[in-house]
mmCIF file of C-alpha atoms in Angstrom:
data_model
loop_
_atom_site.group_PDB
_atom_site.id
_atom_site.type_symbol
_atom_site.label_atom_id
_atom_site.label_comp_id
_atom_site.label_asym_id
_atom_site.label_seq_id
_atom_site.Cartn_x
_atom_site.Cartn_y
_atom_site.Cartn_z
ATOM 1 C CA MET A 1 0.000 0.000 0.000
ATOM 2 C CA SER A 2 1.284 3.438 -0.825
ATOM 3 C CA PRO A 3 2.060 5.899 1.998
ATOM 4 C CA GLN A 4 -0.793 7.881 3.446
ATOM 5 C CA SER A 5 -1.564 11.100 1.661
ATOM 6 C CA GLU A 6 -2.357 14.175 3.723
ATOM 7 C CA ARG A 7 -4.436 17.153 2.672
ATOM 8 C CA HIS A 8 -4.929 20.499 4.304
ATOM 9 C CA ILE A 9 -8.159 22.363 3.665
ATOM 10 C CA PRO A 10 -7.346 25.922 2.561
ATOM 11 C CA VAL A 11 -7.460 28.538 5.292
ATOM 12 C CA SER A 12 -9.462 31.722 4.928
ATOM 13 C CA SER A 13 -10.128 34.567 7.308
ATOM 14 C CA PRO A 14 -13.692 35.174 8.495
ATOM 15 C CA VAL A 15 -15.505 37.488 6.116
ATOM 16 C CA ARG A 16 -18.656 39.539 6.245
ATOM 17 C CA LEU A 17 -21.053 39.276 3.336
ATOM 18 C CA SER A 18 -23.356 41.937 1.963
ATOM 19 C CA ASP A 19 -27.125 41.539 2.139
ATOM 20 C CA ASN A 20 -27.323 40.987 -1.618
ATOM 21 C CA PRO A 21 -26.234 37.415 -2.534
ATOM 22 C CA PHE A 22 -25.093 38.690 -5.946
ATOM 23 C CA GLU A 23 -22.834 41.329 -4.398
ATOM 24 C CA ASP A 24 -20.621 39.247 -2.096
ATOM 25 C CA LEU A 25 -17.511 41.047 -0.990
ATOM 26 C CA VAL A 26 -15.562 37.833 -1.602
ATOM 27 C CA PRO A 27 -16.298 34.853 -3.863
ATOM 28 C CA VAL A 28 -18.008 31.857 -2.302
ATOM 29 C CA THR A 29 -14.851 29.834 -3.012
ATOM 30 C CA ALA A 30 -13.248 31.703 -0.097
ATOM 31 C CA GLN A 31 -16.091 30.538 2.157
ATOM 32 C CA ALA A 32 -16.450 26.901 1.145
ATOM 33 C CA VAL A 33 -14.276 24.037 -0.065
ATOM 34 C CA MET A 34 -15.518 20.661 -1.323
ATOM 35 C CA ASP A 35 -13.217 17.651 -1.483
ATOM 36 C CA ARG A 36 -14.421 14.653 -3.474
ATOM 37 C CA PHE A 37 -12.719 11.394 -2.484
ATOM 38 C CA ASP A 38 -13.375 8.738 -5.102
ATOM 39 C CA HIS A 39 -12.010 5.303 -4.156
ATOM 40 C CA PRO A 40 -8.457 6.365 -3.221
ATOM 41 C CA LEU A 41 -5.805 3.658 -3.263
ATOM 42 C CA SER A 42 -4.600 4.521 0.246
ATOM 43 C CA VAL A 43 -5.871 6.134 3.417
ATOM 44 C CA GLN A 44 -6.394 9.877 3.012
ATOM 45 C CA ASN A 45 -6.120 12.354 5.885
ATOM 46 C CA TRP A 46 -7.313 15.921 6.359
ATOM 47 C CA VAL A 47 -6.103 18.086 9.251
ATOM 48 C CA MET A 48 -8.302 20.913 10.543
ATOM 49 C CA ASN A 49 -7.049 21.729 14.028
ATOM 50 C CA ASP A 50 -5.029 24.892 13.446
ATOM 51 C CA PRO A 51 -6.361 28.332 14.535
ATOM 52 C CA GLY A 52 -7.005 29.463 10.958
ATOM 53 C CA ARG A 53 -9.841 26.964 10.574
ATOM 54 C CA ARG A 54 -11.816 27.878 13.680
ATOM 55 C CA ASP A 55 -14.487 29.574 11.569
ATOM 56 C CA ARG A 56 -15.342 26.323 9.767
ATOM 57 C CA CYS A 57 -18.167 23.811 9.942
ATOM 58 C CA TYR A 58 -17.785 20.473 8.160
ATOM 59 C CA ALA A 59 -20.153 18.024 6.497
ATOM 60 C CA VAL A 60 -19.231 14.494 5.432
ATOM 61 C CA LEU A 61 -21.264 12.317 3.075
ATOM 62 C CA LEU A 62 -19.798 8.815 3.045
ATOM 63 C CA LEU A 63 -21.153 6.743 0.151
ATOM 64 C CA SER A 64 -18.902 3.706 0.560
ATOM 65 C CA GLY A 65 -16.094 2.539 2.812
ATOM 66 C CA ARG A 66 -15.187 3.721 6.290
ATOM 67 C CA ALA A 67 -14.048 6.983 7.816
ATOM 68 C CA GLN A 68 -12.819 8.271 11.145
ATOM 69 C CA ILE A 69 -13.422 11.784 12.454
ATOM 70 C CA GLY A 70 -11.417 13.121 15.378
ATOM 71 C CA LEU A 71 -13.256 15.642 17.546
ATOM 72 C CA ARG A 72 -12.124 17.797 20.428
ATOM 73 C CA GLN A 73 -13.481 15.060 22.663
ATOM 74 C CA GLY A 74 -13.913 11.632 21.174
ATOM 75 C CA THR A 75 -13.935 10.034 17.756
ATOM 76 C CA ILE A 76 -16.681 9.196 15.286
ATOM 77 C CA GLU A 77 -16.281 5.909 13.427
ATOM 78 C CA CYS A 78 -18.363 5.895 10.231
ATOM 79 C CA ARG A 79 -19.451 3.147 7.921
ATOM 80 C CA ALA A 80 -21.232 4.040 4.685
ATOM 81 C CA PRO A 81 -23.810 5.254 4.090
ATOM 82 C CA ALA A 82 -23.409 8.076 6.598
ATOM 83 C CA LEU A 83 -24.040 11.798 6.870
ATOM 84 C CA VAL A 84 -22.058 13.665 9.522
ATOM 85 C CA TRP A 85 -22.454 17.339 10.378
ATOM 86 C CA LEU A 86 -19.727 18.926 12.508
ATOM 87 C CA PRO A 87 -20.311 22.393 13.968
ATOM 88 C CA LEU A 88 -17.895 25.213 14.511
ATOM 89 C CA GLY A 89 -14.730 24.294 16.397
ATOM 90 C CA GLU A 90 -15.424 20.570 16.829
ATOM 91 C CA THR A 91 -13.356 18.895 14.122
ATOM 92 C CA GLN A 92 -9.674 18.059 14.524
ATOM 93 C CA ARG A 93 -9.034 15.582 11.726
ATOM 94 C CA PHE A 94 -10.717 13.388 9.135
ATOM 95 C CA ALA A 95 -9.477 10.140 7.585
ATOM 96 C CA VAL A 96 -11.134 7.997 4.927
ATOM 97 C CA SER A 97 -10.133 4.408 4.236
ATOM 98 C CA ALA A 98 -8.706 3.174 0.959
ATOM 99 C CA GLY A 99 -11.519 2.621 -1.503
ATOM 100 C CA GLY A 100 -13.866 5.057 0.226
ATOM 101 C CA ASP A 101 -16.242 7.212 -1.773
ATOM 102 C CA GLY A 102 -17.889 10.476 -0.784
ATOM 103 C CA TYR A 103 -17.540 14.167 -0.052
ATOM 104 C CA LEU A 104 -16.005 16.422 2.592
ATOM 105 C CA LEU A 105 -17.438 19.942 2.732
ATOM 106 C CA SER A 106 -15.732 22.736 4.641
ATOM 107 C CA VAL A 107 -17.905 25.833 5.020
ATOM 108 C CA ALA A 108 -17.447 29.068 6.940
ATOM 109 C CA ASP A 109 -19.899 29.519 9.782
ATOM 110 C CA ASP A 110 -20.733 32.977 8.384
ATOM 111 C CA LEU A 111 -22.142 31.339 5.260
ATOM 112 C CA VAL A 112 -24.121 28.809 7.303
ATOM 113 C CA ALA A 113 -25.533 31.566 9.502
ATOM 114 C CA ARG A 114 -26.503 33.652 6.501
ATOM 115 C CA HIS A 115 -28.466 30.934 4.762
ATOM 116 C CA CYS A 116 -29.613 28.734 7.662
ATOM 117 C CA GLY A 117 -30.656 31.205 10.339
ATOM 118 C CA ASP A 118 -29.109 34.045 12.276
ATOM 119 C CA VAL A 119 -26.414 33.512 14.898
ATOM 120 C CA GLY A 120 -28.911 34.178 17.659
ATOM 121 C CA GLY A 121 -30.885 31.090 16.617
ATOM 122 C CA GLY A 122 -33.987 32.903 15.394
ATOM 123 C CA ALA A 123 -36.476 31.461 12.967
ATOM 124 C CA ASN A 124 -35.293 31.064 9.439
ATOM 125 C CA PRO A 125 -37.986 31.981 6.904
ATOM 126 C CA ALA A 126 -36.059 30.410 4.047
ATOM 127 C CA GLY A 127 -35.942 27.161 5.988
ATOM 128 C CA GLY A 128 -39.711 27.037 6.454
ATOM 129 C CA GLY A 129 -39.442 27.517 10.202
ATOM 130 C CA LEU A 130 -37.211 24.473 10.704
ATOM 131 C CA PRO A 131 -34.575 24.881 13.432
ATOM 132 C CA LEU A 132 -31.709 24.714 10.948
ATOM 133 C CA ARG A 133 -29.444 26.814 13.123
ATOM 134 C CA PHE A 134 -29.865 24.404 16.026
ATOM 135 C CA ALA A 135 -28.944 21.556 13.701
ATOM 136 C CA ALA A 136 -25.886 23.478 12.512
ATOM 137 C CA ASP A 137 -24.712 23.972 16.098
ATOM 138 C CA THR A 138 -24.918 20.278 16.995
ATOM 139 C CA VAL A 139 -22.812 17.233 16.103
ATOM 140 C CA HIS A 140 -24.913 14.814 14.044
ATOM 141 C CA ASN A 141 -24.026 11.351 12.791
ATOM 142 C CA VAL A 142 -27.020 9.976 10.912
ATOM 143 C CA ILE A 143 -27.573 7.140 8.457
ATOM 144 C CA PRO A 144 -29.566 7.584 5.248
ATOM 145 C CA ALA A 145 -30.840 4.206 4.108
ATOM 146 C CA GLU A 146 -29.031 2.650 1.162
ATOM 147 C CA ASN A 147 -30.628 3.360 -2.230
ATOM 148 C CA SER A 148 -33.107 5.711 -0.556
ATOM 149 C CA GLU A 149 -34.451 9.005 -1.911
ATOM 150 C CA ASN A 150 -32.843 10.744 1.070
ATOM 151 C CA LEU A 151 -29.414 9.478 0.036
ATOM 152 C CA SER A 152 -29.993 10.458 -3.604
ATOM 153 C CA LEU A 153 -31.017 13.963 -2.579
ATOM 154 C CA LEU A 154 -27.944 14.345 -0.376
ATOM 155 C CA THR A 155 -25.622 13.126 -3.120
ATOM 156 C CA HIS A 156 -27.186 15.614 -5.534
ATOM 157 C CA SER A 157 -26.720 18.520 -3.105
ATOM 158 C CA PHE A 158 -23.088 17.724 -2.314
ATOM 159 C CA GLU A 159 -22.314 17.353 -6.024
ATOM 160 C CA ALA A 160 -24.178 20.573 -6.840
ATOM 161 C CA ILE A 161 -22.100 22.472 -4.279
ATOM 162 C CA ARG A 162 -18.916 20.983 -5.739
ATOM 163 C CA LEU A 163 -19.854 22.117 -9.251
ATOM 164 C CA GLU A 164 -20.868 25.604 -8.091
ATOM 165 C CA LEU A 165 -17.540 26.050 -6.327
ATOM 166 C CA MET A 166 -15.690 24.937 -9.470
ATOM 167 C CA GLN A 167 -17.594 27.336 -11.726
ATOM 168 C CA ASN A 168 -17.950 30.227 -9.254
ATOM 169 C CA ALA A 169 -20.555 31.809 -11.519
ATOM 170 C CA LEU A 170 -22.933 34.658 -10.745
ATOM 171 C CA GLY A 171 -25.057 33.848 -7.696
ATOM 172 C CA ALA A 172 -22.930 30.837 -6.674
ATOM 173 C CA SER A 173 -23.236 31.819 -3.011
ATOM 174 C CA LEU A 174 -27.018 31.688 -3.267
ATOM 175 C CA VAL A 175 -26.985 28.235 -4.866
ATOM 176 C CA VAL A 176 -24.495 26.888 -2.318
ATOM 177 C CA GLY A 177 -26.629 28.325 0.479
ATOM 178 C CA ALA A 178 -29.758 26.668 -0.896
ATOM 179 C CA HIS A 179 -28.053 23.276 -0.916
ATOM 180 C CA LEU A 180 -26.741 23.887 2.597
ATOM 181 C CA GLN A 181 -30.357 24.301 3.655
ATOM 182 C CA ILE A 182 -31.197 20.990 1.991
ATOM 183 C CA ILE A 183 -28.308 19.205 3.728
ATOM 184 C CA LEU A 184 -29.260 20.555 7.165
ATOM 185 C CA THR A 185 -32.922 19.767 6.532
ATOM 186 C CA MET A 186 -31.905 16.187 5.758
ATOM 187 C CA VAL A 187 -29.905 16.137 8.999
ATOM 188 C CA LEU A 188 -33.075 17.133 10.852
ATOM 189 C CA ARG A 189 -35.143 14.564 8.982
ATOM 190 C CA LEU A 190 -32.758 11.713 9.700
ATOM 191 C CA ALA A 191 -32.206 12.822 13.320
ATOM 192 C CA GLU A 192 -35.925 13.372 13.876
ATOM 193 C CA GLY A 193 -35.924 11.544 17.190
ATOM 194 C CA VAL A 194 -33.309 13.858 18.650
ATOM 195 C CA MET A 195 -35.205 16.954 17.526
ATOM 196 C CA GLU A 196 -38.483 15.589 18.901
ATOM 197 C CA GLN A 197 -36.748 15.025 22.223
ATOM 198 C CA ARG A 198 -35.513 18.616 22.224
ATOM 199 C CA ASP A 199 -38.881 20.119 21.274
ATOM 200 C CA LYS A 200 -40.796 17.969 23.749
ATOM 201 C CA HIS A 201 -38.646 18.686 26.749
ATOM 202 C CA GLY A 202 -37.434 22.190 25.944
ATOM 203 C CA PRO A 203 -33.807 23.221 26.106
ATOM 204 C CA GLY A 204 -33.210 21.462 29.420
ATOM 205 C CA SER A 205 -29.912 21.678 31.256
ATOM 206 C CA ILE A 206 -26.551 21.988 29.581
ATOM 207 C CA THR A 207 -25.716 18.521 30.921
ATOM 208 C CA PHE A 208 -28.817 17.065 29.283
ATOM 209 C CA GLN A 209 -28.129 18.765 25.931
ATOM 210 C CA ARG A 210 -24.535 17.530 25.969
ATOM 211 C CA PHE A 211 -25.791 14.048 26.857
ATOM 212 C CA LEU A 212 -28.040 14.044 23.748
ATOM 213 C CA GLN A 213 -25.086 15.013 21.568
ATOM 214 C CA VAL A 214 -22.789 12.335 23.019
ATOM 215 C CA LEU A 215 -25.620 9.795 22.803
ATOM 216 C CA GLU A 216 -25.963 10.538 19.088
ATOM 217 C CA LEU A 217 -22.284 9.719 18.623
ATOM 218 C CA HIS A 218 -22.076 6.554 20.709
ATOM 219 C CA PHE A 219 -25.455 4.809 20.981
ATOM 220 C CA ARG A 220 -24.304 2.137 18.501
ATOM 221 C CA GLU A 221 -21.420 1.300 20.836
ATOM 222 C CA HIS A 222 -23.806 0.338 23.647
ATOM 223 C CA TRP A 223 -22.151 2.520 26.265
ATOM 224 C CA ASN A 224 -23.504 2.183 29.776
ATOM 225 C CA VAL A 225 -24.552 5.162 31.879
ATOM 226 C CA ALA A 226 -21.176 5.318 33.623
ATOM 227 C CA GLU A 227 -19.373 5.690 30.282
ATOM 228 C CA TYR A 228 -21.639 8.572 29.255
ATOM 229 C CA ALA A 229 -21.062 10.268 32.605
ATOM 230 C CA THR A 230 -17.298 9.906 32.202
ATOM 231 C CA ALA A 231 -17.409 11.367 28.679
ATOM 232 C CA LEU A 232 -19.381 14.350 30.007
ATOM 233 C CA GLY A 233 -17.164 14.815 33.051
ATOM 234 C CA VAL A 234 -20.043 14.488 35.535
ATOM 235 C CA SER A 235 -21.104 11.903 38.081
ATOM 236 C CA GLU A 236 -23.686 9.252 37.252
ATOM 237 C CA ARG A 237 -25.980 10.789 39.843
ATOM 238 C CA ARG A 238 -25.785 14.236 38.269
ATOM 239 C CA LEU A 239 -26.377 12.816 34.796
ATOM 240 C CA GLY A 240 -29.324 10.790 36.058
ATOM 241 C CA SER A 241 -30.874 13.843 37.698
ATOM 242 C CA ALA A 242 -30.439 15.992 34.551
ATOM 243 C CA VAL A 243 -32.004 13.378 32.260
ATOM 244 C CA LEU A 244 -34.813 12.599 34.710
ATOM 245 C CA ARG A 245 -35.734 16.289 35.064
ATOM 246 C CA ALA A 246 -35.780 16.770 31.264
ATOM 247 C CA THR A 247 -37.560 13.565 30.241
ATOM 248 C CA GLY A 248 -39.064 11.924 33.318
ATOM 249 C CA LYS A 249 -37.003 8.849 32.439
ATOM 250 C CA PRO A 250 -33.676 7.438 33.646
ATOM 251 C CA PRO A 251 -30.690 7.699 31.252
ATOM 252 C CA LEU A 252 -30.679 3.991 30.395
ATOM 253 C CA THR A 253 -34.252 4.196 29.103
ATOM 254 C CA VAL A 254 -33.368 7.189 26.896
ATOM 255 C CA ILE A 255 -30.329 5.283 25.579
ATOM 256 C CA HIS A 256 -32.437 2.230 24.746
ATOM 257 C CA GLU A 257 -35.101 4.366 23.083
ATOM 258 C CA ARG A 258 -32.464 5.903 20.793
ATOM 259 C CA VAL A 259 -31.290 2.440 19.730
ATOM 260 C CA LEU A 260 -34.891 1.387 19.112
ATOM 261 C CA ARG A 261 -35.672 4.453 16.974
ATOM 262 C CA GLU A 262 -32.679 3.658 14.791
ATOM 263 C CA ALA A 263 -33.663 -0.012 14.608
ATOM 264 C CA CYS A 264 -37.223 0.844 13.552
ATOM 265 C CA MET A 265 -36.007 3.273 10.891
ATOM 266 C CA ARG A 266 -33.643 0.691 9.401
ATOM 267 C CA LEU A 267 -36.215 -2.097 9.495
ATOM 268 C CA GLU A 268 -38.677 0.125 7.638
ATOM 269 C CA GLN A 269 -36.287 1.654 5.084
ATOM 270 C CA SER A 270 -33.264 -0.612 4.636
ATOM 271 C CA PRO A 271 -33.178 -3.676 2.353
ATOM 272 C CA LEU A 272 -30.690 -5.372 4.723
ATOM 273 C CA GLY A 273 -31.626 -8.494 6.655
ATOM 274 C CA VAL A 274 -32.404 -8.408 10.372
ATOM 275 C CA ALA A 275 -29.013 -9.917 11.274
ATOM 276 C CA GLN A 276 -27.141 -7.284 9.235
ATOM 277 C CA ILE A 277 -29.176 -4.517 10.863
ATOM 278 C CA ALA A 278 -28.347 -5.966 14.271
ATOM 279 C CA TYR A 279 -24.615 -5.935 13.509
ATOM 280 C CA GLY A 280 -24.889 -2.395 12.146
ATOM 281 C CA LEU A 281 -26.392 -1.289 15.451
ATOM 282 C CA GLY A 282 -23.523 -2.782 17.417
ATOM 283 C CA PHE A 283 -25.179 -6.022 18.541
ATOM 284 C CA ARG A 284 -22.822 -8.990 18.421
ATOM 285 C CA ASP A 285 -25.669 -11.497 18.555
ATOM 286 C CA PRO A 286 -28.707 -11.058 16.269
ATOM 287 C CA ALA A 287 -30.753 -13.272 18.610
ATOM 288 C CA TYR A 288 -30.067 -10.869 21.498
ATOM 289 C CA PHE A 289 -31.099 -7.954 19.270
ATOM 290 C CA SER A 290 -34.386 -9.719 18.520
ATOM 291 C CA ARG A 291 -35.061 -10.268 22.240
ATOM 292 C CA PHE A 292 -34.143 -6.671 23.045
ATOM 293 C CA PHE A 293 -36.405 -5.344 20.288
ATOM 294 C CA LYS A 294 -39.352 -7.570 21.223
ATOM 295 C CA ARG A 295 -39.096 -6.669 24.912
ATOM 296 C CA TYR A 296 -39.676 -2.999 24.127
ATOM 297 C CA MET A 297 -41.743 -3.132 20.928
ATOM 298 C CA GLY A 298 -43.910 -6.166 21.650
ATOM 299 C CA GLU A 299 -42.979 -7.955 18.436
ATOM 300 C CA ALA A 300 -39.871 -9.426 16.821
ATOM 301 C CA PRO A 301 -37.935 -7.332 14.274
ATOM 302 C CA GLY A 302 -39.076 -9.478 11.355
ATOM 303 C CA GLY A 303 -42.719 -9.186 12.369
ATOM 304 C CA TYR A 304 -42.384 -5.439 12.861
ATOM 305 C CA ARG A 305 -40.932 -5.065 9.349
ATOM 306 C CA ARG A 306 -43.672 -7.168 7.723
ATOM 307 C CA LEU A 307 -46.452 -5.196 9.419
ATOM 308 C CA ARG A 308 -44.973 -1.807 8.513
ATOM 309 C CA ARG A 309 -44.382 -2.774 4.899
ATOM 310 C CA ALA A 310 -47.897 -4.196 4.609
ATOM 311 C CA ALA A 311 -49.284 -0.921 5.969
ATOM 312 C CA GLU A 312 -47.152 0.994 3.466
ATOM 313 C CA ARG A 313 -48.540 -1.074 0.592
ATOM 314 C CA VAL A 314 -52.072 -0.309 1.741
ATOM 315 C CA ARG A 315 -51.301 3.434 1.732
ATOM 316 C CA ASP A 316 -49.804 3.133 -1.759
ATOM 317 C CA ASP A 317 -52.896 1.343 -3.063
ATOM 318 C CA THR A 318 -55.074 4.175 -1.800
ATOM 319 C CA PHE A 319 -53.580 6.423 -4.486
ATOM 320 C CA ALA A 320 -53.358 3.812 -7.232
ATOM 321 C CA ALA A 321 -55.926 5.582 -9.411
ATOM 322 C CA TRP A 322 -54.056 8.888 -9.356
ATOM 323 C CA PRO A 323 -52.561 9.969 -12.706
#
């Protein structure tokens, strides 16, 4: 295998844009960089931890292979397909395995704020009222189902941004911003459970909000409550109190519910078998996954999938006479 190659994403100083998207003080190419990795022969590394890149957010769309993302605290291990959003100041490094396929987008937070909501977190009319700014300020690691419309839409948006940055034509900033909105909307769609938790329980304590973020990164690793408390730098008792106040449930229940939401989504949308879904969720034994799922959901994974798909067929038939 050839030696590892290392790339450095270009550094740019924070800039302030005019109100008119066609009258940017600087070209959008100074605000965003798209790297396309297409089945490299060796591991490829990107380094983003120097002070000049502190104004950057990052988005990764992994279409095949594996990747590793180093954060200020912790590491995200990705297996395709995966969509990862990394807010300002979180990302230290990114590595994609040989043979990987996908995109790495680096975008200035100014550009994200302009097109996805103001810095104060107010409503974003262009985003239809969706909390895009909240999504942009949170680490997300979500999984679009293989061969799904969600994955196709994401691939189109990442590729569209890449082409706009290459051409840098009139209004490129506006087009890039529109696709940023699509990407963050897809983040919200695929992380719907996390957003429902936030909306249902309000902002909650800082400890609880940090717990939700760490949970999103590690629920597939089946961490226990003590491991989450250690990662957050708090005691188990303090974590338990914060989660109980916000949700009325102990942390372990919230952890299990996150695993179950992911399991249900994959069973409904993925063509993979139950055993493969179990392994993808970090279960070493598919039989244990089936028992775990049935204990909470009242039916085995296979039965759950059959019922949901039958219900989906009934809904499709309702519109069969439409042109």
